[in-house]
C-alpha positions as MATLAB code, in Angstrom:
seq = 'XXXXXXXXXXXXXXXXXXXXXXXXXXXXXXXXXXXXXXXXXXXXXXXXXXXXXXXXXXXXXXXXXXXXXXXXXXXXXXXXXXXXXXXXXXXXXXXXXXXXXXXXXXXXXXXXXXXXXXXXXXXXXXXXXXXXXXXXXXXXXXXXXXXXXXXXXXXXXXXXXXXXXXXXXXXXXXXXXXXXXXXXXXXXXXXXXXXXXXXXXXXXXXXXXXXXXXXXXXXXXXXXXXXXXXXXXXXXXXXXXXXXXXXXXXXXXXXXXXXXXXXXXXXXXXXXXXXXXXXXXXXX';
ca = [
      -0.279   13.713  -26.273;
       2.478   10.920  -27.030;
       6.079   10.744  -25.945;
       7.175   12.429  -29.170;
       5.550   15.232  -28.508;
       6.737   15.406  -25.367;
      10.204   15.243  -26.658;
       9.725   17.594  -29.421;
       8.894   20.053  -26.807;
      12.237   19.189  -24.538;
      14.401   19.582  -27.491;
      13.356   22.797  -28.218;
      13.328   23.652  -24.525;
      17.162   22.635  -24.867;
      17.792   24.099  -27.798;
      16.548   27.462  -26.544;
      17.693   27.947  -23.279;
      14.029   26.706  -21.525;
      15.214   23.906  -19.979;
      13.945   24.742  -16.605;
      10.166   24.985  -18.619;
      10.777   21.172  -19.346;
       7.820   18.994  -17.491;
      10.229   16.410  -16.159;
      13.314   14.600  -16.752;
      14.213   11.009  -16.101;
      17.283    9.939  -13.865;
      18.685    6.755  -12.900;
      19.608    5.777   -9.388;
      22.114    7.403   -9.118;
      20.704   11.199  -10.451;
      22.367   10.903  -14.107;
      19.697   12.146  -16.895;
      18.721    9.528  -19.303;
      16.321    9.372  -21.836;
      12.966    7.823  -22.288;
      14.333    5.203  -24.529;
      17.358    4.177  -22.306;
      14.941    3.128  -19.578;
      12.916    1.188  -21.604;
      15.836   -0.661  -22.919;
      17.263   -1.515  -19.538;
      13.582   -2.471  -18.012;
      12.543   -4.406  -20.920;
      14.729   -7.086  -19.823;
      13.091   -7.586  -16.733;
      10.998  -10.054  -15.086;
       9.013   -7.644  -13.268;
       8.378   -4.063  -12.909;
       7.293   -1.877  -10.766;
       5.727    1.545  -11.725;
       5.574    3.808   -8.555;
       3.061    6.861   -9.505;
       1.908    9.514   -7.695;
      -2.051    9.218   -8.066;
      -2.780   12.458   -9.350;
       0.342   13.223  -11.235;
      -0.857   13.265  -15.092;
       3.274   12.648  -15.919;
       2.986    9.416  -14.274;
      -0.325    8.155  -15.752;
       0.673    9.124  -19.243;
       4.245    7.495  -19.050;
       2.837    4.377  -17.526;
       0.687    3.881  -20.596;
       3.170    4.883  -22.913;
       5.726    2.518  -21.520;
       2.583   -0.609  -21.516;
       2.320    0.351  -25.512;
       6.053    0.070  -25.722;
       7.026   -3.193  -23.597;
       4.247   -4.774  -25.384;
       5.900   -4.468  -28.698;
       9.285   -6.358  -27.163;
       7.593   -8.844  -24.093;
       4.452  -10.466  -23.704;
       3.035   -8.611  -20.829;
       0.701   -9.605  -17.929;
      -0.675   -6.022  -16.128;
      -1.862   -5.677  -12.619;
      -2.284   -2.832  -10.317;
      -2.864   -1.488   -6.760;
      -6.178    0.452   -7.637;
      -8.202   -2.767   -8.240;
      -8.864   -4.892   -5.393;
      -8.644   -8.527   -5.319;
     -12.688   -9.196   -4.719;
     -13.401   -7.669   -7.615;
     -11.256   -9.407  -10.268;
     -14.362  -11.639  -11.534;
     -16.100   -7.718  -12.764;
     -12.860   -7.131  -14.407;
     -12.102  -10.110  -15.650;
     -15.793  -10.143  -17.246;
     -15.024   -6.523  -18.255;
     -11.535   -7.750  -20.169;
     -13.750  -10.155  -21.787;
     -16.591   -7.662  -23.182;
     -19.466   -9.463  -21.595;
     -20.249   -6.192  -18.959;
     -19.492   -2.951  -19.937;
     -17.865   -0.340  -18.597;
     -20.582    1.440  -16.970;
     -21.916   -2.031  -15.001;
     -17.573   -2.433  -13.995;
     -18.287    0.843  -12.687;
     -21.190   -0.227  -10.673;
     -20.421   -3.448   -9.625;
     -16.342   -2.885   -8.521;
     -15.138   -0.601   -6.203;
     -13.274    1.744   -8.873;
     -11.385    5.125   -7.492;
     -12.803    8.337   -8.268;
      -9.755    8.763  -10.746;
     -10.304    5.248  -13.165;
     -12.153    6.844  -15.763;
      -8.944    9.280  -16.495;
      -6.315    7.688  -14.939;
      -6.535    4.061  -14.771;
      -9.387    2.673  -17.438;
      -6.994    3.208  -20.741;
      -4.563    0.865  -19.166;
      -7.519   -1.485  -18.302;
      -8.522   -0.803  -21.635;
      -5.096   -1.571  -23.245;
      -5.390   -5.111  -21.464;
      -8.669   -5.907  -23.210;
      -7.212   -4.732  -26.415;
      -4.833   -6.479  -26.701;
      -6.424   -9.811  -24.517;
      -3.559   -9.057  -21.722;
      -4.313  -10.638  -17.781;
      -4.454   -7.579  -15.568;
      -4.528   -8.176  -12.375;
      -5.913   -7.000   -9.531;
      -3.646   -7.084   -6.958;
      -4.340   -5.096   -3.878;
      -5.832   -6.286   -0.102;
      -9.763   -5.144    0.276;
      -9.399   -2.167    1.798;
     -11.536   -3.497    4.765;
      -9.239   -5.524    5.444;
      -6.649   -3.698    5.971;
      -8.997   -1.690    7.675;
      -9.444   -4.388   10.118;
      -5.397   -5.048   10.267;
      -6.009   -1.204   11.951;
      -8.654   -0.945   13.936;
      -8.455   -4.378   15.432;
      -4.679   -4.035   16.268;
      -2.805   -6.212   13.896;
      -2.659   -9.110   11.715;
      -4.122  -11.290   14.411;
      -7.505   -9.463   13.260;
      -7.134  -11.553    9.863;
      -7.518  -14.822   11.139;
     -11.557  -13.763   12.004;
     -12.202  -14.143    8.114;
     -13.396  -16.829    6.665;
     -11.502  -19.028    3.736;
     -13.538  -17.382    0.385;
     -12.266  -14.020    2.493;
      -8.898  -15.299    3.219;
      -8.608  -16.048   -0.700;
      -8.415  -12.256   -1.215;
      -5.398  -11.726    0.565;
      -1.724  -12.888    1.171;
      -1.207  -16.009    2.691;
      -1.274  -16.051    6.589;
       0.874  -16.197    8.484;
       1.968  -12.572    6.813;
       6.184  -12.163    6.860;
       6.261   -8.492    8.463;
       9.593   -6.336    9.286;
       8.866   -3.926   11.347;
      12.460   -2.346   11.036;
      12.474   -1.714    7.206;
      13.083    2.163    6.722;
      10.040    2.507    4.468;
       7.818    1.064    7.780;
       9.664    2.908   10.213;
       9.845    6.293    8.320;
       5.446    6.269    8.141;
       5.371    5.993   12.042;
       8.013    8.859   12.246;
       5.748   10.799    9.701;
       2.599   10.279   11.277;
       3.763   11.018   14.768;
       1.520   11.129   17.626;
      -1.078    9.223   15.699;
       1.375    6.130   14.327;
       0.552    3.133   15.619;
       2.396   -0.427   15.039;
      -1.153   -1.894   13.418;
      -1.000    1.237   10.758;
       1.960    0.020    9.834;
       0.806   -3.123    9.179;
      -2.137   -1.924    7.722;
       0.350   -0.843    5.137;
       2.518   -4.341    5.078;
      -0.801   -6.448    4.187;
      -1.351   -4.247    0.990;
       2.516   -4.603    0.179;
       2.314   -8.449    1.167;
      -0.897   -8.714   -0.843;
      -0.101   -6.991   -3.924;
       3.434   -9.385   -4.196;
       1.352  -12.100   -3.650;
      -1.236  -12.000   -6.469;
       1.499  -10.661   -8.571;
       3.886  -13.976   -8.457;
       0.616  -15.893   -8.195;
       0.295  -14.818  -11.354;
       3.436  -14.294  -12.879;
       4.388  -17.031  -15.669;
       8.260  -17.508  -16.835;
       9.187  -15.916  -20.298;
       6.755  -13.293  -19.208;
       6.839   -9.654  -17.777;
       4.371   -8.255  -15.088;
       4.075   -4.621  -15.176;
       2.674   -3.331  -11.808;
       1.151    0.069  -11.436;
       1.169    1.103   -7.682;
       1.555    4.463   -5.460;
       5.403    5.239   -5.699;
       5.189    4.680   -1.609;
       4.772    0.759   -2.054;
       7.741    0.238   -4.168;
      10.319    2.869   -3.188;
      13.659    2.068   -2.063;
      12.993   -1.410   -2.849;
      11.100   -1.899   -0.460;
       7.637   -2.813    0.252;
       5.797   -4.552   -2.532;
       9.572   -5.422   -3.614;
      10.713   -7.142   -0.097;
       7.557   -9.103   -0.257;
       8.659  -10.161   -4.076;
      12.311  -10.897   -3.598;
      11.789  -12.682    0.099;
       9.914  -15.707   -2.372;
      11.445  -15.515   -5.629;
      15.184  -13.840   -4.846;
      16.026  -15.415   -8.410;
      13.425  -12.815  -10.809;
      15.114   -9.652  -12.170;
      13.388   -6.584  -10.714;
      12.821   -2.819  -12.093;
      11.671   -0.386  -10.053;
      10.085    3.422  -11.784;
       9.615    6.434   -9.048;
       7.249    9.573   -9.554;
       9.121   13.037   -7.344;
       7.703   16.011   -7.648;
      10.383   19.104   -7.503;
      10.282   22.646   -8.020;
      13.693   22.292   -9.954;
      13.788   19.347  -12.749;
      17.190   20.126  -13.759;
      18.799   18.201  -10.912;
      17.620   15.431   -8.522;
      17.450   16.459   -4.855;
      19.921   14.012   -2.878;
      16.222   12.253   -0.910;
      15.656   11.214   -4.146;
      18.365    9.482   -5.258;
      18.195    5.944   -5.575;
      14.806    5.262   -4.568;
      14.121    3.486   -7.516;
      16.013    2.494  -10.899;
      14.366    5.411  -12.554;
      12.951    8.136  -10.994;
      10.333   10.788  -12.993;
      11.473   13.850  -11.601;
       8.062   16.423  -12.506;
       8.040   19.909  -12.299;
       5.915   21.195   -9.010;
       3.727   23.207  -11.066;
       2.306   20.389  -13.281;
      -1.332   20.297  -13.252;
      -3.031   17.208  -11.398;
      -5.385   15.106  -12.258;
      -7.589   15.721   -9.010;
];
């Protein structure tokens, strides 16, 4: 299915008197309905952007490749994405090239259960059309260790090939960003300062490889969980605290039993937010 269809099936929706059977609706910040085509216009001038998904939503996986297809026709475009860690960018890069195939990626990286259907036609896209992807995100046992061993402290342990694989240390950490604070209120009796920074050496890892390999007259289009980028925060403090002088857009997946209007906790968490009917099927 292609964005056409998908707006065939709104218009008619609209036409008669099914809106509330629509799938989802785009809004800008500030909860005003705008099309597909208006937010490509206004991110397609951007340096960077960030596509915040929710990992089983099949809304966000087929926007984010429909929106790759369509910045690629008006930017050259350099991918990257949270669900690849950094370790395992020789396999993909050797992937991209064509000289392992899919099933040996599959063996040799540490892929989520989801690529195959989710994630592997964007990979694919990138070795269409000979595009860098990425990948972007902190080994997970790393961060691991960031937990278990009680904070960043627990990084300096690795040695420099391991060190490679994530963001520079010292890591810049704010403990009083919202985003930060709001997981320890979440989590409650089980929040703990080092989850927390668990979470900040993913953020500071993912901005890292992403400017490391962002070149000027260029867009990078990330694909992470909407959690990382939200609010601007995250993956997009880490990005603006180096390089305050890029132009940043931000994308937001919300689930809501009621498209037709965006709840207030949703507003402005992003530039655009993908506001997808509760009852959509997902992908796991």
């Amino acid at each position: 299915m292609n964005k056409i269809f998908f707006s065939i099936v709104f218009t008619l929706c609209l036409t008669f008197g099914y809106a509330q059977k629509a799938p989802y609706i785009i809004y800008n910040a500030k909860g005003k309905k705008v099309s597909y085509e208006k937010m490509v216009k206004s991110l397609e001038k951007k340096d960077m952007v960030l596509f915040g998904e929710l990992h089983n939503n099949p809304i966000s996986h087929w926007l984010q490749y429909e929106l790759t297809s369509d910045l690629y026709a008006k930017r050259p475009l350099i991918l990257g994405a949270e669900m690849i860690e950094a370790d395992n960018q020789d396999e993909l890069d050797a992937y991209l090239a064509g000289t392992i195939d899919y099933k040996a990626l599959d063996s040799t990286a540490r892929l989520w259960n989801n690529h195959k259907t989710d994630y592997a036609p964007l990979v694919d896209f990138a070795k269409d059309k000979k595009l860098v992807f990425v990948a972007s995100n902190v080994p997970r046992r790393y961060a691991s260790l960031v937990y278990k061993g009680g904070g960043f402290q627990a990084l300096d342990t690795l040695t420099q090939e391991e060190k490679s694989w994530i963001a520079p240390l010292p890591i810049a950490y704010d403990p009083e960003l919202p985003g930060y604070k709001n997981m320890l209120a979440m989590m409650g009796d089980h929040a703990t300062p080092s989850i927390v920074m668990a979470q900040a050496i993913k953020d500071a890892t993912m901005a890292h490889f992403i400017l490391k390999n962002y070149k000027e007259g260029s867009m990078f289009l990330h694909y992470n969980g909407a959690y990382h980028s939200n609010d601007y925060e995250g993956i997009v403090w880490y990005l603006k605290k180096d390089r305050p002088d890029l132009q940043y857009g931000t994308i937001s997946t919300v689930m809501q039993d009621d498209v037709h209007q965006l709840e207030a906790e949703n507003m402005g968490i992003a530039d655009f937010i993908i506001c997808v009917d509760s009852n959509m099927t997902t992908t796991y």
